[in-house]
Coordinates of C-alpha atoms in Angstrom, one line a residue:
X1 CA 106.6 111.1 94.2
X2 CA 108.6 107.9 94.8
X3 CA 109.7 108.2 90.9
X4 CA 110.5 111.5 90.9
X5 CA 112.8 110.8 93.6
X6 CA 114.6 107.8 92.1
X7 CA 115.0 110.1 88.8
X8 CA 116.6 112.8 90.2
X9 CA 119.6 111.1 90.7
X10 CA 120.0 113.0 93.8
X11 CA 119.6 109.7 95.9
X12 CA 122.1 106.6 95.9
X13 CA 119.7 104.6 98.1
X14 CA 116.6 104.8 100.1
X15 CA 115.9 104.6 103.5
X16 CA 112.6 102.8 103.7
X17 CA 110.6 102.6 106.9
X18 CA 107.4 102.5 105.3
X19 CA 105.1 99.9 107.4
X20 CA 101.5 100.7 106.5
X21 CA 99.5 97.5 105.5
X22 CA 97.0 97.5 102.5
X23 CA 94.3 97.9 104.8
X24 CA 95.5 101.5 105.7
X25 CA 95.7 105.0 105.0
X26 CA 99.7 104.9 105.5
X27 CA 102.8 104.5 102.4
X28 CA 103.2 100.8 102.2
X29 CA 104.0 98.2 99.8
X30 CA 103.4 100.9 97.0
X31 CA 106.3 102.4 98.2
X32 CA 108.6 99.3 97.4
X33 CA 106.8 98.5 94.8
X34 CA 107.9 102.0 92.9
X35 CA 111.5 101.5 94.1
X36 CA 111.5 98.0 93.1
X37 CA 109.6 99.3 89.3
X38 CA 112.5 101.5 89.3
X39 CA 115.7 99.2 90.6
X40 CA 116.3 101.3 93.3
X41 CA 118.6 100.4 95.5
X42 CA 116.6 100.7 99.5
X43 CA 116.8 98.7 102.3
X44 CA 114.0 96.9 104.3
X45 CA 112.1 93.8 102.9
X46 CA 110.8 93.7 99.1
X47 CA 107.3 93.7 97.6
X48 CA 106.8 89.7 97.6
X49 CA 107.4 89.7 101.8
X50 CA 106.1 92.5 102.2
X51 CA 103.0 92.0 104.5
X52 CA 102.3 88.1 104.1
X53 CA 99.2 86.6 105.5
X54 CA 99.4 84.4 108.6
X55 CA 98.4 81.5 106.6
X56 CA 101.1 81.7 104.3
X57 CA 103.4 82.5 107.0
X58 CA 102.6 79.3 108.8
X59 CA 102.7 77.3 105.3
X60 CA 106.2 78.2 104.8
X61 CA 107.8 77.2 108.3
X62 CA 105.0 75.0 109.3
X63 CA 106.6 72.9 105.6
X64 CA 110.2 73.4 107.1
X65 CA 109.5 71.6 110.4
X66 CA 108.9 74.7 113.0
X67 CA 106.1 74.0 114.9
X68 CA 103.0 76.5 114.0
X69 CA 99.4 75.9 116.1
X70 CA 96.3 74.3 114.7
X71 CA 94.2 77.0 112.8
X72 CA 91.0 77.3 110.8
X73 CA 90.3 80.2 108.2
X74 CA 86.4 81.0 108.6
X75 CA 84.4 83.3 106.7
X76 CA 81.1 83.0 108.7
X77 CA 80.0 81.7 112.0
X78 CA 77.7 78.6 110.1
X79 CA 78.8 75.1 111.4
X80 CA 81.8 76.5 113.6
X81 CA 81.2 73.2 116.2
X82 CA 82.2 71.5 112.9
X83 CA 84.9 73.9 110.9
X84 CA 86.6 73.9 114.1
X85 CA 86.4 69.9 115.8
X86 CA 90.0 69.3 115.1
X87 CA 91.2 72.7 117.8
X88 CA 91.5 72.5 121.2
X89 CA 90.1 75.4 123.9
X90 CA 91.1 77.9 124.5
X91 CA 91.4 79.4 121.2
X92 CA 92.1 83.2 119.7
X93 CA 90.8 85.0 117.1
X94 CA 93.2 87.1 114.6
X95 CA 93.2 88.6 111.6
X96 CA 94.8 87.4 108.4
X97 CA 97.2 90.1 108.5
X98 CA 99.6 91.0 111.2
X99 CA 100.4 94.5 111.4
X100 CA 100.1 96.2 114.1
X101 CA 98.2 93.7 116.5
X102 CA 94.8 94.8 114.1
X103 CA 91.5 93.3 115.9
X104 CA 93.5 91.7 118.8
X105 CA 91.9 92.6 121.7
X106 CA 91.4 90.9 125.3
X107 CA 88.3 89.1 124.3
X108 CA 89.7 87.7 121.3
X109 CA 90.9 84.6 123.9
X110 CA 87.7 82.3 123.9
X111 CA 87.8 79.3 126.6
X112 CA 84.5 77.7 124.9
X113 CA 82.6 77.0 121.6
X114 CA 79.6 79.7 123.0
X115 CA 82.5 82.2 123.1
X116 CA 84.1 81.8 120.1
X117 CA 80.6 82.0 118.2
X118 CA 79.8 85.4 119.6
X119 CA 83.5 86.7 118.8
X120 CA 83.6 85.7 115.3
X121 CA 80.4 87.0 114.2
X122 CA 82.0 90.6 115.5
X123 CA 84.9 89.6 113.7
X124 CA 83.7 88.6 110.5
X125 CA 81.1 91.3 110.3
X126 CA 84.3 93.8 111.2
X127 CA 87.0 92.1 108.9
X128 CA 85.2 90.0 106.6
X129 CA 87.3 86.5 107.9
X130 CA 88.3 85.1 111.4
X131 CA 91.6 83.3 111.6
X132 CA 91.0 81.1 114.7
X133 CA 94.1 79.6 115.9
X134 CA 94.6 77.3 119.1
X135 CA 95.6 79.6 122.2
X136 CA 99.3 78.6 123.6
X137 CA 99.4 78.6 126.7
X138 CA 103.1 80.2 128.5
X139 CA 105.8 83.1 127.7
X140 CA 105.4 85.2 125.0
X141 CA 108.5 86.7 122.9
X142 CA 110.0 88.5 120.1
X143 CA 113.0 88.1 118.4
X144 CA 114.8 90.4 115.7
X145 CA 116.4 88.8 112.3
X146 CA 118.5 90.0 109.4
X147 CA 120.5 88.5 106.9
X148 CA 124.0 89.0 107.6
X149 CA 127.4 87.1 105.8
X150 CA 129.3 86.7 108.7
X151 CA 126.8 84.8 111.1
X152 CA 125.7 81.0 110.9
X153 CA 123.5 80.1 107.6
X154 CA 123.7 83.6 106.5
X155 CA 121.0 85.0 109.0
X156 CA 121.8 87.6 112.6
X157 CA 119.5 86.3 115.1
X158 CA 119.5 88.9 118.5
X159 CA 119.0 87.9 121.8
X160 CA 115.1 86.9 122.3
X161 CA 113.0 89.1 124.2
X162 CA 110.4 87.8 126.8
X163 CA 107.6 90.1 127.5
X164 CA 106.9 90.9 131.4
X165 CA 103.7 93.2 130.9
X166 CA 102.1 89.2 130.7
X167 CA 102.7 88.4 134.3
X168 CA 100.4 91.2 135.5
X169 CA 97.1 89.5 134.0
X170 CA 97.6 89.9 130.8
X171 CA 98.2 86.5 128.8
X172 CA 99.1 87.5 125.6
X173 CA 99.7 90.7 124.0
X174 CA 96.4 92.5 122.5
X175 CA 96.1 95.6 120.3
X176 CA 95.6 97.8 123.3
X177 CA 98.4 96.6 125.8
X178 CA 100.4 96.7 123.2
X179 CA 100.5 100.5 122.5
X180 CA 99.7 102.2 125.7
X181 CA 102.7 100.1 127.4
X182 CA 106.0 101.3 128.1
X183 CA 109.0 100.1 126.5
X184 CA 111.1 99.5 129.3
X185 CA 112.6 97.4 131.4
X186 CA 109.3 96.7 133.5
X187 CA 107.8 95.3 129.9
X188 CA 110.3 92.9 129.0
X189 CA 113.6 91.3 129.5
X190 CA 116.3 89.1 127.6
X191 CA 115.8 85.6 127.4
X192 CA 119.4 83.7 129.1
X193 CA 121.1 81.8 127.0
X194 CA 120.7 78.7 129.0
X195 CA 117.3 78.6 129.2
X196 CA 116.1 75.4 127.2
X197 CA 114.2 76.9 124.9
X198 CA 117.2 79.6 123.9
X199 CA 118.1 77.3 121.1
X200 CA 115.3 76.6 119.9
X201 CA 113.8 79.4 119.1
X202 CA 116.9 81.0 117.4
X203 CA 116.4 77.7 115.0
X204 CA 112.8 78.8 114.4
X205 CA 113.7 83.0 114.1
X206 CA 116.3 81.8 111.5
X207 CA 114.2 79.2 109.5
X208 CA 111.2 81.7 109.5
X209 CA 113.1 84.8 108.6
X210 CA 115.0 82.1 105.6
X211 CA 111.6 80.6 104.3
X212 CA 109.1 83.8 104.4
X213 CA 111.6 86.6 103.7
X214 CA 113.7 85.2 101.7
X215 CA 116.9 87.1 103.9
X216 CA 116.0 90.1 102.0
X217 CA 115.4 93.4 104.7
X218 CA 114.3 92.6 108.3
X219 CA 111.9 91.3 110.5
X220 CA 110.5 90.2 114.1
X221 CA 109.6 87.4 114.9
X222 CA 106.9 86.9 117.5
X223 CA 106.7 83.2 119.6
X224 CA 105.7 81.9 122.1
X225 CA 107.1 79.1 124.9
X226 CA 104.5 75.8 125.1
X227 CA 104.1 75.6 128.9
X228 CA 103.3 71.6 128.8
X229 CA 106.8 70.9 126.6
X230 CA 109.0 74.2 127.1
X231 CA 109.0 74.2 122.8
X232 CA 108.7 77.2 120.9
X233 CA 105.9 77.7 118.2
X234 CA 105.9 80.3 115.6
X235 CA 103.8 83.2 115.8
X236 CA 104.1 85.3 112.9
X237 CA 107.2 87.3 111.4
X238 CA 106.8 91.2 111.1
X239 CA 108.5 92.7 108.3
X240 CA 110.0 96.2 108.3
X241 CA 109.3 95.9 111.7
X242 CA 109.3 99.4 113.8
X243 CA 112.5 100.8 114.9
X244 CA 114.5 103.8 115.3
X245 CA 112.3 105.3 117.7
X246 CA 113.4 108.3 119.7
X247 CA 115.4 107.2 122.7
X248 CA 112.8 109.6 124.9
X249 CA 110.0 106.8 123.6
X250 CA 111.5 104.3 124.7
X251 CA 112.9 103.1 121.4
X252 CA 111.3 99.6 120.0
X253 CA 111.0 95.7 120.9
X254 CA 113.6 95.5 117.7
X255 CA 116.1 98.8 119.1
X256 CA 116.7 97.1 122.4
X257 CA 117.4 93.8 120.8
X258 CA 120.4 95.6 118.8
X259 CA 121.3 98.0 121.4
X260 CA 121.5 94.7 123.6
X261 CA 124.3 92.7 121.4
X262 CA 128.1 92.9 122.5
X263 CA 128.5 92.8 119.0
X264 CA 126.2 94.9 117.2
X265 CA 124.5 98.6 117.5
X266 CA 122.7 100.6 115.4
X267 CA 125.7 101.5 112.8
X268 CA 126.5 98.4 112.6
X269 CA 122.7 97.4 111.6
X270 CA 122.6 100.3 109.4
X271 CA 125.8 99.7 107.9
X272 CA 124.8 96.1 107.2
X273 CA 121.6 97.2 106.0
X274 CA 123.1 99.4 102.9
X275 CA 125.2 97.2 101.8
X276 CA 122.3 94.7 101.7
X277 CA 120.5 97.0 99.6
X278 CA 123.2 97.7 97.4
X279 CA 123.7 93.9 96.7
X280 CA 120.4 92.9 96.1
X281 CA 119.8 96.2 93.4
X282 CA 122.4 94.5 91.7
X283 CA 120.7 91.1 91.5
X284 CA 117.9 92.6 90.4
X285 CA 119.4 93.6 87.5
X286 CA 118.2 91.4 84.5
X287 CA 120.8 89.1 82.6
X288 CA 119.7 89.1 79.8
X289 CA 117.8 92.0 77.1
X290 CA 115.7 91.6 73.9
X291 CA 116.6 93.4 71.0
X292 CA 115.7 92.3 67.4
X293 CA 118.3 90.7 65.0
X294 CA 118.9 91.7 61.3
X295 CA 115.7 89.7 60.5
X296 CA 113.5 91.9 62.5
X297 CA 113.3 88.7 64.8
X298 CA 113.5 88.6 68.3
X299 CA 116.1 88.0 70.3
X300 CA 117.7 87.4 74.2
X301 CA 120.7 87.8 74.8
X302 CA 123.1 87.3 78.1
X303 CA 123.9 90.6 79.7
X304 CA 126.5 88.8 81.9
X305 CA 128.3 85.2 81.9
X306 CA 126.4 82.5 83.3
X307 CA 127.9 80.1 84.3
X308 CA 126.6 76.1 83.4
X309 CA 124.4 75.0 85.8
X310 CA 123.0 78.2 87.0
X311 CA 119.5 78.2 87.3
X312 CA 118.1 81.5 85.3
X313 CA 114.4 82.0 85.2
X314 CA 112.1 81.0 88.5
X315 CA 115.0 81.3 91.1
X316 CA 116.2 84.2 93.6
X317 CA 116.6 86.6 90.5
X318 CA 113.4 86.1 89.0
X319 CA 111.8 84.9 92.4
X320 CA 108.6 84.9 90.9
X321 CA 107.4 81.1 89.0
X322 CA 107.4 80.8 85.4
X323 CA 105.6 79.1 83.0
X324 CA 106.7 78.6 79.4
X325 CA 104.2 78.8 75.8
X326 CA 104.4 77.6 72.2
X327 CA 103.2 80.5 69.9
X328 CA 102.5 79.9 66.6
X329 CA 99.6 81.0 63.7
X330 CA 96.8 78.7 63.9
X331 CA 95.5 77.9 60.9
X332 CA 99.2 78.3 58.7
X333 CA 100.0 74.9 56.9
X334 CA 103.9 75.5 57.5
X335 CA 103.6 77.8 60.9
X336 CA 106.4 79.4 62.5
X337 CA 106.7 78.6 66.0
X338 CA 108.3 80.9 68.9
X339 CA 108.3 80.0 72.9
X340 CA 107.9 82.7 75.7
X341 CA 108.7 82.1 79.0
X342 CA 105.7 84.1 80.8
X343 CA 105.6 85.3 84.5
X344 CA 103.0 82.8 86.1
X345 CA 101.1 85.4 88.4
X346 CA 100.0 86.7 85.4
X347 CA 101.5 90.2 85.1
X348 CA 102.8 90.7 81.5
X349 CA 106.7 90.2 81.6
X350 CA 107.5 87.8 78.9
X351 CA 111.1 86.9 77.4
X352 CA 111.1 85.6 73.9
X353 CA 113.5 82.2 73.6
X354 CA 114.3 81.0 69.9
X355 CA 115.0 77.0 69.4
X356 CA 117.6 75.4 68.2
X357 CA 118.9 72.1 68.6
X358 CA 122.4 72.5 70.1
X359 CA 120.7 74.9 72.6
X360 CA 122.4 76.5 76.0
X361 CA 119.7 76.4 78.4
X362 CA 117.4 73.5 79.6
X363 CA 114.5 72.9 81.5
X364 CA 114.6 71.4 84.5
X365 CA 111.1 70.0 85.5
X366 CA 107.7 70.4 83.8
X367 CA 105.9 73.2 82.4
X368 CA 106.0 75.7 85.1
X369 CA 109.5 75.4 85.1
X370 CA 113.0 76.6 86.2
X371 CA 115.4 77.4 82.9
X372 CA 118.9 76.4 83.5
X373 CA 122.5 77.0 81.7
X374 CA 123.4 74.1 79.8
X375 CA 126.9 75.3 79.6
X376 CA 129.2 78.6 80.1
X377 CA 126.9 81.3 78.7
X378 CA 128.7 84.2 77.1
X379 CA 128.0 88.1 77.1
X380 CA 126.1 88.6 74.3
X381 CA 124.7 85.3 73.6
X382 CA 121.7 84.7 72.7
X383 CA 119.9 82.3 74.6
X384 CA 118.1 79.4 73.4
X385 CA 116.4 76.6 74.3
X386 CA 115.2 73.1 72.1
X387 CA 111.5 73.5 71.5
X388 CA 110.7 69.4 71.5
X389 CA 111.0 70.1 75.7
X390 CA 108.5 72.7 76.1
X391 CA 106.0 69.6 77.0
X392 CA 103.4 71.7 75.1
X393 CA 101.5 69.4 73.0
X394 CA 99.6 72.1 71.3
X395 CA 102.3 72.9 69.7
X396 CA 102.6 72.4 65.9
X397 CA 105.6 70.5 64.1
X398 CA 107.5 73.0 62.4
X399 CA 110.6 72.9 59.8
X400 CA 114.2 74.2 61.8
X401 CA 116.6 76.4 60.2
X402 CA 118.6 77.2 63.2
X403 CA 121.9 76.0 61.7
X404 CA 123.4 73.6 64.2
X405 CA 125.5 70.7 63.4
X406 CA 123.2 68.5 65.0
X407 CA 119.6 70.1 63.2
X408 CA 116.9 67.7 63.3
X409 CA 115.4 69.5 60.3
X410 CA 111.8 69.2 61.9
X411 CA 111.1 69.6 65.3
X412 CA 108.0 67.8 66.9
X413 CA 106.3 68.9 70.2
X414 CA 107.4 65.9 73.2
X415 CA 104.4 64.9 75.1
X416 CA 105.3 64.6 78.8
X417 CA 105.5 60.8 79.6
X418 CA 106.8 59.0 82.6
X419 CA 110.3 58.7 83.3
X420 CA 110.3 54.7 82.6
X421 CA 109.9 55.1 79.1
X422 CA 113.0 53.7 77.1
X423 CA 114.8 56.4 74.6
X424 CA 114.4 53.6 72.2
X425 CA 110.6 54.0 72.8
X426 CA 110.8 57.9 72.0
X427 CA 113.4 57.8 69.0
X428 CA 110.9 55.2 67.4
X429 CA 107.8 57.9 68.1
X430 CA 109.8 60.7 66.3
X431 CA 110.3 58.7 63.7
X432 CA 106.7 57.8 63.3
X433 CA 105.8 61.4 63.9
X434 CA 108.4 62.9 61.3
X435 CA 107.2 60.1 58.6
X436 CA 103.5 61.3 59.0
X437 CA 104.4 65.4 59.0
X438 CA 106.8 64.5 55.7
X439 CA 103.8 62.7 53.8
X440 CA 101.3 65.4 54.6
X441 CA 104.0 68.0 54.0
X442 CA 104.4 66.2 50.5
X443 CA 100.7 66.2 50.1
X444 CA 100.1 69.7 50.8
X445 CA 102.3 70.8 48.2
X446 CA 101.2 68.2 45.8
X447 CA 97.5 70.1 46.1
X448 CA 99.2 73.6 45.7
X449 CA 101.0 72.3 42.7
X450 CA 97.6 71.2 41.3
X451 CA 95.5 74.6 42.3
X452 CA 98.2 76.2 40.7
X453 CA 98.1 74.2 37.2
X454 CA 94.1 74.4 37.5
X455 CA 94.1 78.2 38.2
X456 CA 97.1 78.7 35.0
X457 CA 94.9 76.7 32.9
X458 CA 91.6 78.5 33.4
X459 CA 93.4 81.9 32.4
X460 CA 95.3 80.3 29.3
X461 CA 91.6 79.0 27.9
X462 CA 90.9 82.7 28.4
X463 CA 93.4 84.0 26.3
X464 CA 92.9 82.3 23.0
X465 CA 88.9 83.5 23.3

C-alpha cells in the first residue's frame, strides 16, 4: 500500500504518525521502512530510531555523560539475589521496549528481593525478559525535542512538563494511570525556569534526542528529578511520540508542550517538520552509482562533488557501519583482485571500489571503516581507493594496470601493524615481499614454458609415426 502511494506521484511527502511497536498489531516501523526503501520524503523519526530498546537508549547517553540508573537485563528469576547485588531497593520492573508504558503496572515498584522474585517470574513468563532498573525516588517529567537550525546545537527543547497525577499516591506513572487520566491541567504543569533542575534536564533532552535519534523526527523524553541531589536522570526517549490529538481529548503530553512556547505552535512544528523531511530525502540520496565501463568492469562513480575531507561511507549518509573485502579467485596463479565495501549488519548493499595507486578516497581507521575524500571529488569520477590499505591479509598480490604516474606495478596486501613501526621498516617489507612474488612469478611461467614444450613435443613425435 505504502508503495503504491509513493508511486503514484500524487504525494510530495508523507505525514507519518505511525507509532505501533513490533510487538503489535498496529503500522509501525514497516511503514518507514517502505518510505525509506522508496526515498520518500516523510517526517517523524527513521527506521534505525525507530523504537530503540532501553538498553541501548541508556548506552548512548549513559556514554555521553547523562546520568541513566543502575539496571540489570534478566531472562529468568535463577540467582536474582546475585544478578542484581550491585541495585539498590526499591527497584521497578520494565520492559525492553518503551511504547506505550507496556507491562508497567503499580506493582511493578518492588521495595524488597522477595518482591522482585515474585514480579519477574510474571514478567518473564509474560514478556520473555525483565529489565530491572533502580526506582528514583522524586518528580517525574516529560519533555518534547526536535531538531531545529535556529535553536542552540541544532536541537528545540520545550518547556519540561512535571506530572501532578503523582502527588495523589501515585509515584510513577504506570500503564493504567497513564491512559484513563486526563490531560489537563490537574495532571501536570510546566516546570519554571528557575527551578535548579531546569537546566539540567534541557542538557539531557538535548544530548538524548542528539545521541539516540540522531536529530532526525521527534521525540519525548521522559525523566525524572533525584529527590536526594535535585539531578535529573534519563528515562527513556519516545520517538514519534503521540500528538495532534483532538482538542476535545485533551490533546497530548507533547501538544501542550508546543501549544505552551511564546515562540512556537503547531504550524510552526509542522512547518519545521516538512522541511526536515524534505532535507533529509535529499541526503538520502546516494553520491555515487555503479555502472560498468567499456570493459564490462565495474565501476562507482560520484553523483555530486565531494569535497576533500568528507567522510563518505559509515557517516550520517550511510549511517549504518561498513566493513570493506578483498575478492579475488582462489586458486588463479595471477588473480584479479576487486574490494567491496559491504554494509556490516549484514543486508546485501555492496559498492564495488577499483584500486589504483594515486587513489581519491582513504580509509580512516581499520577494517570496519569510514572511507574519506582524499581530495575534491568530481561529478562523474570514479572512485577509487589503494588496495595495499584494505588491512585484509587474505588478500593475494596482484599485478596493477591502473595507469597512474606513481604505479607500483604489484600491489601487496598491508598487514595491520602498530603505529610505531618506521616507514623505513615497511618500504624494506615490500621490497622483500615484491622480490619473492617476482621469483615465483618467474617460476611459474618458467613451468608453463616447459608444459608447453613437453606437450608440443609429444604431438610432433606423433606426427612423423
Amino acid at each position: 500500500m505504502v508503495r503504491e502511494l509513493v508511486t503514484s506521484g500524487k504525494y510530495d511527502l508523507f505525514f507519518n504518525l505511525c507509532d505501533g511497536g513490533r510487538d503489535e498489531k498496529r503500522a509501525g516501523v514497516d511503514v518507514v521502512q517502505a518510505l525509506e526503501e522508496m526515498n520518500a520524503a516523510f517526517t517523524g523519526s527513521d527506521s534505525h530510531s525507530f523504537e530503540p530498546s532501553k538498553i541501548d537508549m541508556k548506552l548512548m547517553v549513559g556514554s555521553s555523560g547523562v546520568r541513566v540508573p543502575n539496571f540489570v537485563l534478566l531472562e529468568n528469576a535463577e540467582s536474582l539475589a546475585k544478578k542484581c547485588r550491585h541495585l539498590r531497593f526499591p527497584v521497578i520492573v520494565k520492559h525492553l521496549s518503551g511504547y506505550a508504558s507496556v507491562g508497567i503496572h503499580k506493582d511493578n515498584r518492588c521495595e524488597n528481593l522477595e518482591q522482585l522474585k515474585t514480579k519477574v517470574v510474571r514478567f518473564v513468563k509474560e514478556f520473555n525478559h525483565a529489565l530491572v532498573e533502580e526506582f528514583i525516588v522524586g518528580r517525574e517529567g516529560t519533555v518534547l525535542a526536535c531538531a531545529d537550525a535556529q535553536s542552540p546545537h541544532g536541537v528545540k527543547v520545550f518547556r519540561p512538563l512535571m506530572f501532578h497525577f503523582l502527588d495523589s499516591g501515585d509515584d510513577f506513572a504506570y500503564f493504567d494511570k497513564k491512559w484513563t487520566m486526563e490531560c489537563n491541567e490537574k495532571a501536570y504543569g510546566f516546570l519554571p525556569a528557575e527551578d535548579p533542575a531546569y537546566a539540567g534536564i534541557i542538557d539531557m533532552a538535548r544530548n538524548a534526542y542528539r545521541n539516540i535519534m540522531s536529530c532526525v523526527g521527534y521525540g519525548r523524553v521522559d525523566f525524572r528529578i533525584d529527590d536526594k541531589n535535585g539531578e535529573p536522570v534519563f528515562l527513556e526517549i519516545n520517538p514519534n511520540c503521540g500528538m495532534w490529538y483532538s482538542e476535545k481529548d485533551g490533546g497530548d503530553f507533547a501538544d501542550v508542550m508546543v501549544k505552551g512556547d511564546p515562540t512556537w505552535n503547531h504550524e510552526r512544528f509542522l512547518q519545521n517538520a516538512i522541511s526536515r523531511a524534505l532535507r533529509e530525502q535529499a541526503a538520502r540520496k546516494p553520491w555515487y552509482f555503479i555502472s560498468h565501463d567499456k570493459h564490462g568492469q565495474f565501476s562507482t562513480r560520484a553523483s555530486r562533488n565531494v569535497p576533500a575531507g568528507k567522510c563518505l561511507f559509515g557517516d550520517a549518509v550511510h549511517p549504518i557501519p561498513v566493513v570493506s573485502r578483498a575478492l579475488f579467485k582462489v586458486g588463479e596463479d595471477s588473480p584479479s583482485v576487486g574490494c567491496v565495501v559491504c554494509r556490516a549488519d549484514g543486508i546485501h548493499e555492496a559498492v564495488a571500489i577499483r584500486h589504483s595507486c594515486e587513489p581519491n578516497m582513504q580509509f580512516v581507521h581499520g577494517r570496519t571503516l569510514l572511507f574519506a575524500a582524499k581530495r575534491n571529488i568530481n561529478v562523474g569520477e570514479e572512485l577509487t581507493v589503494d588496495y595495499a590499505t584494505l588491512r585484509d591479509e587474505a588478500m593475494p598480490h596482484f599485478a596493477c594496470g591502473c595507469g597512474t604516474k606513481n604505479c607500483r606495478s604489484v600491489i601487496f596486501a598491508v598487514p595491520a601493524m602498530p603505529r610505531t613501526v618506521e616507514v623505513k621498516t615497511m618500504r624494506k617489507m615490500l621490497r622483500e615481499k615484491k622480490r619473492i612474488w617476482v621469483k615465483e612469478k618467474v617460476d611459474r611461467e618458467a613451468e608453463q614454458l616447459l608444459r608447453k614444450k613437453a606437450a608440443g613435443g609429444g604431438s610432433g613425435g606423433g606426427s612423423h609415426k
